[in-house]
CSV table of C-alpha atoms in Angstrom, one decimal:
chain,number,residue,atom,x,y,z
A,1,MET,CA,9.0,27.2,2.0
A,2,LYS,CA,7.9,24.7,-0.6
A,3,GLU,CA,10.6,22.5,-2.0
A,4,GLY,CA,11.6,23.1,-5.6
A,5,LEU,CA,11.0,20.7,-8.4
A,6,LYS,CA,13.6,18.4,-10.0
A,7,ILE,CA,13.2,18.7,-13.8
A,8,VAL,CA,15.0,16.3,-16.0
A,9,LEU,CA,15.3,17.7,-19.5
A,10,SER,CA,16.5,15.1,-22.0
A,11,GLY,CA,16.4,14.5,-25.7
A,12,PRO,CA,18.4,13.3,-28.7
A,13,SER,CA,21.6,15.2,-29.5
A,14,GLY,CA,20.6,18.1,-31.7
A,15,SER,CA,17.1,18.4,-30.2
A,16,GLY,CA,18.0,21.8,-28.9
A,17,LYS,CA,17.8,21.1,-25.2
A,18,GLY,CA,20.9,23.1,-24.6
A,19,THR,CA,19.4,26.2,-26.2
A,20,ILE,CA,16.2,25.7,-24.2
A,21,VAL,CA,18.1,25.4,-20.9
A,22,LYS,CA,20.1,28.6,-21.7
A,23,GLU,CA,16.8,30.4,-22.2
A,24,LEU,CA,15.0,28.9,-19.1
A,25,ILE,CA,17.8,29.9,-16.7
A,26,LYS,CA,17.3,33.5,-17.5
A,27,ASN,CA,14.4,33.1,-15.0
A,28,GLU,CA,15.8,33.0,-11.5
A,29,GLN,CA,13.3,30.4,-10.4
A,30,PHE,CA,15.4,27.9,-12.3
A,31,LEU,CA,18.9,26.7,-11.4
A,32,LEU,CA,20.9,24.5,-13.7
A,33,SER,CA,22.5,21.4,-12.4
A,34,ILE,CA,26.0,21.5,-13.9
A,35,SER,CA,27.3,18.2,-15.3
A,36,VAL,CA,30.7,16.7,-15.3
A,37,THR,CA,32.2,15.5,-18.6
A,38,THR,CA,35.3,14.1,-20.1
A,39,ARG,CA,34.7,15.5,-23.6
A,40,GLN,CA,36.7,18.4,-24.9
A,41,PRO,CA,35.1,21.8,-24.4
A,42,ARG,CA,33.4,23.2,-27.6
A,43,GLN,CA,34.1,26.8,-28.5
A,44,GLY,CA,32.8,29.2,-25.9
A,45,GLU,CA,32.1,26.6,-23.3
A,46,GLU,CA,33.4,27.5,-19.8
A,47,GLU,CA,34.5,25.4,-16.9
A,48,GLY,CA,31.9,25.5,-14.1
A,49,VAL,CA,29.3,27.2,-16.3
A,50,HIS,CA,28.6,24.7,-19.0
A,51,TYR,CA,30.3,21.7,-17.6
A,52,PHE,CA,33.0,20.7,-15.2
A,53,PHE,CA,35.6,19.2,-17.5
A,54,LYS,CA,37.5,16.3,-16.1
A,55,THR,CA,40.0,13.7,-17.2
A,56,LYS,CA,38.8,10.2,-17.6
A,57,GLU,CA,40.7,9.2,-14.4
A,58,ALA,CA,39.1,12.0,-12.3
A,59,PHE,CA,35.7,11.0,-13.6
A,60,GLU,CA,36.2,7.4,-12.7
A,61,LYS,CA,37.2,8.4,-9.2
A,62,MET,CA,33.9,10.3,-8.8
A,63,ILE,CA,32.0,7.2,-9.8
A,64,ALA,CA,33.9,5.1,-7.3
A,65,GLN,CA,33.1,7.6,-4.5
A,66,ASP,CA,29.4,7.5,-5.4
A,67,GLU,CA,29.3,11.3,-5.9
A,68,LEU,CA,27.2,11.0,-9.1
A,69,LEU,CA,23.5,10.7,-9.5
A,70,GLU,CA,24.0,9.2,-12.9
A,71,TYR,CA,26.5,8.9,-15.6
A,72,ALA,CA,26.6,7.7,-19.1
A,73,CYS,CA,29.2,7.0,-21.8
A,74,PHE,CA,28.3,8.6,-25.1
A,75,CYS,CA,30.4,8.8,-28.2
A,76,ASP,CA,33.4,7.7,-26.1
A,77,ASN,CA,32.9,10.4,-23.5
A,78,TYR,CA,31.6,10.3,-20.0
A,79,TYR,CA,28.8,12.6,-18.8
A,80,GLY,CA,27.6,12.7,-15.2
A,81,THR,CA,25.5,14.6,-12.6
A,82,PRO,CA,26.8,15.5,-9.1
A,83,LYS,CA,24.2,14.8,-6.4
A,84,ALA,CA,24.8,17.2,-3.5
A,85,PHE,CA,24.1,20.4,-5.5
A,86,ILE,CA,20.7,19.2,-6.7
A,87,GLU,CA,19.4,18.2,-3.2
A,88,GLU,CA,20.6,21.4,-1.6
A,89,SER,CA,19.1,23.6,-4.3
A,90,VAL,CA,15.5,22.1,-4.2
A,91,LYS,CA,15.6,22.5,-0.4
A,92,LYS,CA,16.1,26.2,-1.0
A,93,GLY,CA,13.0,26.2,-3.2
A,94,LYS,CA,14.7,26.4,-6.5
A,95,ASP,CA,13.5,24.4,-9.5
A,96,VAL,CA,16.6,22.5,-10.6
A,97,ILE,CA,17.0,21.6,-14.2
A,98,LEU,CA,19.0,18.5,-15.1
A,99,GLU,CA,20.1,18.4,-18.7
A,100,ILE,CA,20.8,14.8,-19.2
A,101,GLU,CA,21.6,12.5,-22.1
A,102,VAL,CA,18.8,9.9,-22.8
A,103,GLN,CA,20.8,7.0,-21.4
A,104,GLY,CA,21.4,8.9,-18.1
A,105,ALA,CA,17.7,9.9,-17.7
A,106,GLN,CA,16.6,6.3,-17.3
A,107,GLN,CA,19.0,5.9,-14.3
A,108,ILE,CA,17.7,9.1,-12.6
A,109,LYS,CA,14.1,7.8,-12.5
A,110,GLU,CA,15.0,5.1,-10.0
A,111,ILE,CA,16.7,7.5,-7.6
A,112,TYR,CA,14.4,10.5,-8.0
A,113,PRO,CA,10.9,9.1,-8.8
A,114,ASP,CA,9.4,12.5,-8.0
A,115,ALA,CA,11.4,14.2,-10.7
A,116,ILE,CA,9.6,15.5,-13.8
A,117,PHE,CA,10.8,14.0,-17.0
A,118,ILE,CA,10.6,16.1,-20.1
A,119,PHE,CA,11.6,14.8,-23.5
A,120,VAL,CA,12.7,17.4,-26.0
A,121,ILE,CA,12.3,16.2,-29.6
A,122,PRO,CA,13.0,17.8,-33.0
A,123,PRO,CA,10.0,18.3,-35.3
A,124,SER,CA,11.6,15.9,-37.8
A,125,LEU,CA,14.8,13.9,-38.5
A,126,ALA,CA,15.5,16.1,-41.4
A,127,GLU,CA,15.5,19.2,-39.1
A,128,LEU,CA,17.7,17.3,-36.6
A,129,GLU,CA,20.2,16.5,-39.3
A,130,SER,CA,20.3,20.1,-40.5
A,131,ARG,CA,21.0,21.3,-36.9
A,132,LEU,CA,23.8,18.8,-36.4
A,133,VAL,CA,25.4,19.8,-39.7
A,134,GLY,CA,24.9,23.5,-39.0
A,135,ARG,CA,26.7,23.2,-35.7
A,136,GLY,CA,29.8,22.6,-37.8
A,137,THR,CA,31.6,20.9,-34.9
A,138,GLU,CA,31.2,17.2,-35.8
A,139,GLU,CA,32.5,15.0,-38.5
A,140,ARG,CA,30.0,13.5,-41.0
A,141,ASN,CA,30.4,10.0,-39.5
A,142,ILE,CA,29.7,11.3,-36.0
A,143,ILE,CA,26.5,13.0,-37.4
A,144,ASP,CA,25.3,9.7,-38.9
A,145,GLN,CA,26.0,8.0,-35.6
A,146,ARG,CA,24.0,10.6,-33.7
A,147,LEU,CA,21.0,10.3,-36.2
A,148,LYS,CA,20.9,6.6,-35.8
A,149,ARG,CA,21.1,7.0,-32.0
A,150,ALA,CA,18.3,9.7,-32.1
A,151,LYS,CA,15.9,7.2,-33.8
A,152,GLU,CA,16.6,4.7,-31.0
A,153,GLU,CA,16.2,7.3,-28.3
A,154,LEU,CA,12.9,8.6,-29.7
A,155,ALA,CA,11.4,5.2,-29.3
A,156,LEU,CA,11.9,5.7,-25.5
A,157,TYR,CA,9.5,8.5,-25.3
A,158,THR,CA,7.0,6.6,-23.2
A,159,THR,CA,9.5,6.6,-20.3
A,160,TYR,CA,9.1,10.4,-20.0
A,161,ASP,CA,6.2,12.3,-18.5
A,162,TYR,CA,6.0,15.1,-21.1
A,163,ILE,CA,7.0,15.7,-24.7
A,164,VAL,CA,8.1,19.1,-25.9
A,165,VAL,CA,8.5,19.4,-29.7
A,166,ASN,CA,11.3,22.0,-30.2
A,167,ASP,CA,10.2,23.6,-33.4
A,168,ARG,CA,10.0,27.2,-32.4
A,169,LEU,CA,12.1,28.0,-29.3
A,170,VAL,CA,9.6,30.5,-27.8
A,171,GLU,CA,6.8,27.9,-27.9
A,172,ALA,CA,9.0,25.2,-26.4
A,173,ILE,CA,9.8,27.6,-23.5
A,174,GLU,CA,6.1,28.3,-23.0
A,175,ASP,CA,5.4,24.6,-23.0
A,176,ILE,CA,8.0,24.0,-20.3
A,177,ASN,CA,6.7,26.9,-18.2
A,178,ARG,CA,3.2,25.5,-18.5
A,179,ILE,CA,4.4,22.0,-17.4
A,180,VAL,CA,6.3,23.4,-14.4
A,181,GLY,CA,3.4,25.7,-13.4
A,182,ALA,CA,1.0,22.7,-13.5
A,183,GLU,CA,3.3,20.4,-11.6
A,184,LYS,CA,3.4,23.0,-8.8
A,185,LEU,CA,-0.4,22.5,-8.5
A,186,ARG,CA,-0.1,18.8,-7.9
A,187,SER,CA,-2.1,17.8,-4.8
A,188,CYS,CA,1.0,16.3,-3.2
A,189,HIS,CA,2.4,19.8,-2.6
A,190,TYR,CA,-0.7,21.0,-0.7
A,191,ALA,CA,-0.6,19.2,2.6
A,192,ALA,CA,0.3,22.4,4.6
A,193,GLU,CA,-2.4,24.6,2.9
A,194,ILE,CA,-5.1,22.0,3.5
A,195,GLU,CA,-4.2,21.5,7.1
A,196,GLU,CA,-4.2,25.3,7.6
A,197,ILE,CA,-7.7,25.6,6.1
A,198,ILE,CA,-9.2,22.7,8.0
A,199,HIS,CA,-7.8,23.7,11.4
A,200,ASN,CA,-8.2,27.5,11.3
B,1,MET,CA,-7.6,14.1,-34.5
B,2,LYS,CA,-6.4,13.9,-30.9
B,3,GLU,CA,-9.0,12.8,-28.4
B,4,GLY,CA,-10.0,15.4,-25.9
B,5,LEU,CA,-9.4,15.3,-22.2
B,6,LYS,CA,-11.9,14.4,-19.5
B,7,ILE,CA,-11.6,17.0,-16.8
B,8,VAL,CA,-13.3,16.3,-13.4
B,9,LEU,CA,-13.8,19.6,-11.5
B,10,SER,CA,-14.8,19.0,-8.0
B,11,GLY,CA,-14.7,20.7,-4.7
B,12,PRO,CA,-16.8,21.6,-1.6
B,13,SER,CA,-20.1,23.3,-2.0
B,14,GLY,CA,-19.3,27.1,-2.1
B,15,SER,CA,-15.7,26.6,-3.5
B,16,GLY,CA,-16.9,28.4,-6.6
B,17,LYS,CA,-16.5,25.5,-9.1
B,18,GLY,CA,-19.8,26.6,-10.8
B,19,THR,CA,-18.4,30.1,-11.5
B,20,ILE,CA,-15.2,28.6,-12.8
B,21,VAL,CA,-17.0,26.3,-15.1
B,22,LYS,CA,-19.2,29.2,-16.4
B,23,GLU,CA,-16.0,31.1,-17.2
B,24,LEU,CA,-14.1,28.1,-18.8
B,25,ILE,CA,-16.8,27.2,-21.2
B,26,LYS,CA,-16.6,30.6,-22.9
B,27,ASN,CA,-13.7,28.9,-24.6
B,28,GLU,CA,-15.0,26.6,-27.3
B,29,GLN,CA,-12.2,24.1,-26.6
B,30,PHE,CA,-14.3,23.1,-23.5
B,31,LEU,CA,-17.6,21.4,-23.4
B,32,LEU,CA,-19.6,21.0,-20.2
B,33,SER,CA,-21.0,17.6,-19.3
B,34,ILE,CA,-24.6,18.4,-18.1
B,35,SER,CA,-25.7,16.6,-15.0
B,36,VAL,CA,-29.0,15.2,-14.0
B,37,THR,CA,-30.4,16.3,-10.6
B,38,THR,CA,-33.6,15.9,-8.5
B,39,ARG,CA,-33.1,19.2,-6.7
B,40,GLN,CA,-35.3,22.2,-7.4
B,41,PRO,CA,-33.9,24.7,-9.9
B,42,ARG,CA,-32.4,27.8,-8.4
B,43,GLN,CA,-33.3,31.2,-9.8
B,44,GLY,CA,-32.1,31.5,-13.4
B,45,GLU,CA,-31.2,27.9,-13.8
B,46,GLU,CA,-32.4,26.4,-17.1
B,47,GLU,CA,-33.3,22.8,-18.0
B,48,GLY,CA,-30.7,21.3,-20.4
B,49,VAL,CA,-28.3,24.2,-19.8
B,50,HIS,CA,-27.4,24.0,-16.1
B,51,TYR,CA,-29.0,20.6,-15.3
B,52,PHE,CA,-31.5,18.2,-16.5
B,53,PHE,CA,-34.1,18.4,-13.8
B,54,LYS,CA,-35.7,15.0,-13.1
B,55,THR,CA,-38.1,13.5,-10.6
B,56,LYS,CA,-36.7,11.0,-8.1
B,57,GLU,CA,-38.5,8.2,-9.9
B,58,ALA,CA,-37.0,9.2,-13.3
B,59,PHE,CA,-33.6,9.4,-11.8
B,60,GLU,CA,-33.8,6.0,-10.3
B,61,LYS,CA,-34.8,4.6,-13.6
B,62,MET,CA,-31.6,6.0,-15.2
B,63,ILE,CA,-29.6,4.3,-12.4
B,64,ALA,CA,-31.4,1.0,-13.1
B,65,GLN,CA,-30.6,1.2,-16.8
B,66,ASP,CA,-26.9,2.0,-16.2
B,67,GLU,CA,-27.1,5.3,-18.1
B,68,LEU,CA,-25.1,7.2,-15.4
B,69,LEU,CA,-21.3,7.4,-15.0
B,70,GLU,CA,-21.8,8.2,-11.4
B,71,TYR,CA,-24.4,9.5,-9.0
B,72,ALA,CA,-24.5,10.8,-5.5
B,73,CYS,CA,-27.1,11.8,-2.9
B,74,PHE,CA,-26.3,15.1,-1.4
B,75,CYS,CA,-28.5,17.0,1.1
B,76,ASP,CA,-31.4,14.7,0.1
B,77,ASN,CA,-31.0,15.3,-3.6
B,78,TYR,CA,-29.6,13.0,-6.4
B,79,TYR,CA,-26.9,14.3,-8.8
B,80,GLY,CA,-25.7,12.2,-11.7
B,81,THR,CA,-23.7,12.2,-14.9
B,82,PRO,CA,-24.9,10.7,-18.1
B,83,LYS,CA,-22.2,8.6,-19.9
B,84,ALA,CA,-22.8,8.8,-23.7
B,85,PHE,CA,-22.4,12.5,-24.1
B,86,ILE,CA,-18.9,12.5,-22.6
B,87,GLU,CA,-17.6,9.7,-24.7
B,88,GLU,CA,-18.9,11.1,-27.9
B,89,SER,CA,-17.5,14.6,-27.1
B,90,VAL,CA,-13.9,13.5,-26.4
B,91,LYS,CA,-13.9,11.5,-29.6
B,92,LYS,CA,-14.6,14.8,-31.4
B,93,GLY,CA,-11.6,16.3,-29.7
B,94,LYS,CA,-13.4,18.4,-27.2
B,95,ASP,CA,-12.2,18.7,-23.6
B,96,VAL,CA,-15.2,17.7,-21.5
B,97,ILE,CA,-15.6,19.3,-18.1
B,98,LEU,CA,-17.4,17.2,-15.5
B,99,GLU,CA,-18.5,19.3,-12.6
B,100,ILE,CA,-19.0,16.7,-9.9
B,101,GLU,CA,-19.7,16.6,-6.1
B,102,VAL,CA,-16.8,15.2,-4.1
B,103,GLN,CA,-18.6,11.9,-3.4
B,104,GLY,CA,-19.3,11.4,-7.1
B,105,ALA,CA,-15.7,12.2,-8.2
B,106,GLN,CA,-14.4,9.1,-6.3
B,107,GLN,CA,-16.6,6.9,-8.4
B,108,ILE,CA,-15.5,8.3,-11.7
B,109,LYS,CA,-11.8,7.5,-11.0
B,110,GLU,CA,-12.5,3.8,-11.3
B,111,ILE,CA,-14.3,4.2,-14.7
B,112,TYR,CA,-12.1,6.9,-16.2
B,113,PRO,CA,-8.6,6.4,-14.8
B,114,ASP,CA,-7.3,8.7,-17.5
B,115,ALA,CA,-9.5,11.6,-16.4
B,116,ILE,CA,-7.8,14.6,-14.8
B,117,PHE,CA,-9.0,15.3,-11.3
B,118,ILE,CA,-8.9,18.9,-10.2
B,119,PHE,CA,-10.0,19.9,-6.7
B,120,VAL,CA,-11.2,23.5,-6.3
B,121,ILE,CA,-10.8,24.7,-2.8
B,122,PRO,CA,-11.7,28.0,-1.1
B,123,PRO,CA,-8.8,30.1,0.4
B,124,SER,CA,-10.3,29.6,3.9
B,125,LEU,CA,-13.4,28.2,5.7
B,126,ALA,CA,-14.3,31.8,6.7
B,127,GLU,CA,-14.4,32.7,3.0
B,128,LEU,CA,-16.4,29.6,2.2
B,129,GLU,CA,-19.0,30.5,4.9
B,130,SER,CA,-19.3,34.0,3.6
B,131,ARG,CA,-19.9,32.7,0.1
B,132,LEU,CA,-22.6,30.3,1.2
B,133,VAL,CA,-24.3,33.0,3.3
B,134,GLY,CA,-24.0,35.5,0.4
B,135,ARG,CA,-25.7,33.1,-2.0
B,136,GLY,CA,-28.9,33.7,0.1
B,137,THR,CA,-30.5,30.5,-1.1
B,138,GLU,CA,-29.9,28.2,1.8
B,139,GLU,CA,-31.1,28.0,5.4
B,140,ARG,CA,-28.6,28.5,8.2
B,141,ASN,CA,-28.7,24.9,9.2
B,142,ILE,CA,-28.0,23.8,5.6
B,143,ILE,CA,-25.0,26.2,5.6
B,144,ASP,CA,-23.7,24.6,8.8
B,145,GLN,CA,-24.2,21.2,7.3
B,146,ARG,CA,-22.2,22.2,4.2
B,147,LEU,CA,-19.4,23.7,6.2
B,148,LYS,CA,-19.0,20.5,8.2
B,149,ARG,CA,-19.1,18.5,5.0
B,150,ALA,CA,-16.5,20.8,3.4
B,151,LYS,CA,-14.0,20.0,6.1
B,152,GLU,CA,-14.5,16.3,5.6
B,153,GLU,CA,-14.2,16.7,1.8
B,154,LEU,CA,-11.0,18.8,2.0
B,155,ALA,CA,-9.3,15.9,3.7
B,156,LEU,CA,-9.8,13.9,0.5
B,157,TYR,CA,-7.5,16.3,-1.5
B,158,THR,CA,-4.9,13.5,-2.1
B,159,THR,CA,-7.3,11.6,-4.2
B,160,TYR,CA,-7.1,14.5,-6.8
B,161,ASP,CA,-4.3,15.2,-9.2
B,162,TYR,CA,-4.3,18.9,-8.9
B,163,ILE,CA,-5.4,21.6,-6.4
B,164,VAL,CA,-6.8,25.0,-7.5
B,165,VAL,CA,-7.3,27.5,-4.7
B,166,ASN,CA,-10.2,29.7,-5.9
B,167,ASP,CA,-9.2,33.0,-4.3
B,168,ARG,CA,-9.3,35.3,-7.4
B,169,LEU,CA,-11.3,33.9,-10.3
B,170,VAL,CA,-8.9,35.0,-13.0
B,171,GLU,CA,-6.0,33.2,-11.4
B,172,ALA,CA,-8.1,30.0,-10.9
B,173,ILE,CA,-8.9,30.0,-14.6
B,174,GLU,CA,-5.2,30.5,-15.5
B,175,ASP,CA,-4.3,27.6,-13.2
B,176,ILE,CA,-6.8,25.3,-14.9
B,177,ASN,CA,-5.7,26.4,-18.4
B,178,ARG,CA,-2.1,25.7,-17.4
B,179,ILE,CA,-3.1,22.2,-16.1
B,180,VAL,CA,-5.0,21.4,-19.3
B,181,GLY,CA,-2.2,22.7,-21.5
B,182,ALA,CA,0.4,20.6,-19.6
B,183,GLU,CA,-1.8,17.5,-19.7
B,184,LYS,CA,-1.9,17.7,-23.5
B,185,LEU,CA,1.9,17.5,-23.5
B,186,ARG,CA,1.8,14.1,-21.7
B,187,SER,CA,3.9,11.5,-23.5
B,188,CYS,CA,0.9,9.1,-23.8
B,189,HIS,CA,-0.6,11.5,-26.4
B,190,TYR,CA,2.4,11.5,-28.7
B,191,ALA,CA,2.5,8.0,-30.2
B,192,ALA,CA,1.5,9.2,-33.7
B,193,GLU,CA,4.0,12.1,-33.8
B,194,ILE,CA,6.9,9.9,-32.7
B,195,GLU,CA,6.0,7.2,-35.3
B,196,GLU,CA,5.9,9.9,-38.0
B,197,ILE,CA,9.3,11.3,-37.0
B,198,ILE,CA,11.0,7.9,-36.8
B,199,HIS,CA,9.6,6.5,-40.1
B,200,ASN,CA,9.8,9.6,-42.3
């Protein structure tokens, strides 16, 4: 069986990566890597489905025991990615999606150079602002902080392999499926097939 | 306007790359780079459509004047790719397809490192043989020569970016469209969009 892909999906807060992930994982080919966080659950968020919610102390213990692929502190909360689940899942042939904050994505590149890095961006800053306001869960000063951060993060686009502009959700999903489909055709995945053809 | 892609389509003789190209260029997004050759036209092949047919002397003059991107000698015939046409076409936003023999593809990589290298392979050597025989245009000893060459060429698969197994034509075309679609989402093509978002 061919090993699955590791797909890092990242982008500024409000770029809509969460919505994209929710849509993608309706397809059984994909499996979501569940993150650990110290932030408070938003309405409707469930433990073990959206995040593992931990105290700051518990999170820092995971860091100390090297159980995390990456972690980042963002708006005073920790976010991190447990390693074991990812590696077991790709061995089973699943394409694992890692939804990661921009800071964290940079760290993953060093550990998983074969991962595919997709940067989800909003069509404009005005649209980003309206999404953050519409969410209705953040204070105005937090929104301003996120907009400022978004500009800084957008400048990091060259560190990603692909850009997906999340204007219409259905098109963003198509783009990602196209990227994943093409990545599976990379020559590095064809050693077994070529051997088979040459020697039979 | 975004610059088009340079797509190198290569593969062993009989892999069906010619049929794939014929199908692809029905889509106006693609433009075929027409090669120069010293071999005799096969039935139905037209000057300036399938190839520019030249004498050995005329071909060697083009080499001397550095008008060719690459050239190769294959089964005692020269095949080459004129440069100017490709560069003008990508500037107009067209995706230019270069149908190149395997030897020639290696040379292009050095000149166009940003080109996309797709290796079209047959599903098996038995299938390859049956295609070469079915073509009915080659002597048996030429077919054996091509099969031997095909094995050697298949071993070069790692020098390509992508593999397309040409089993069913319609699927091979889908694979190539998927690759081209994904390549257009590469972050290196997004400098203008990101600038626009950050500064507006």
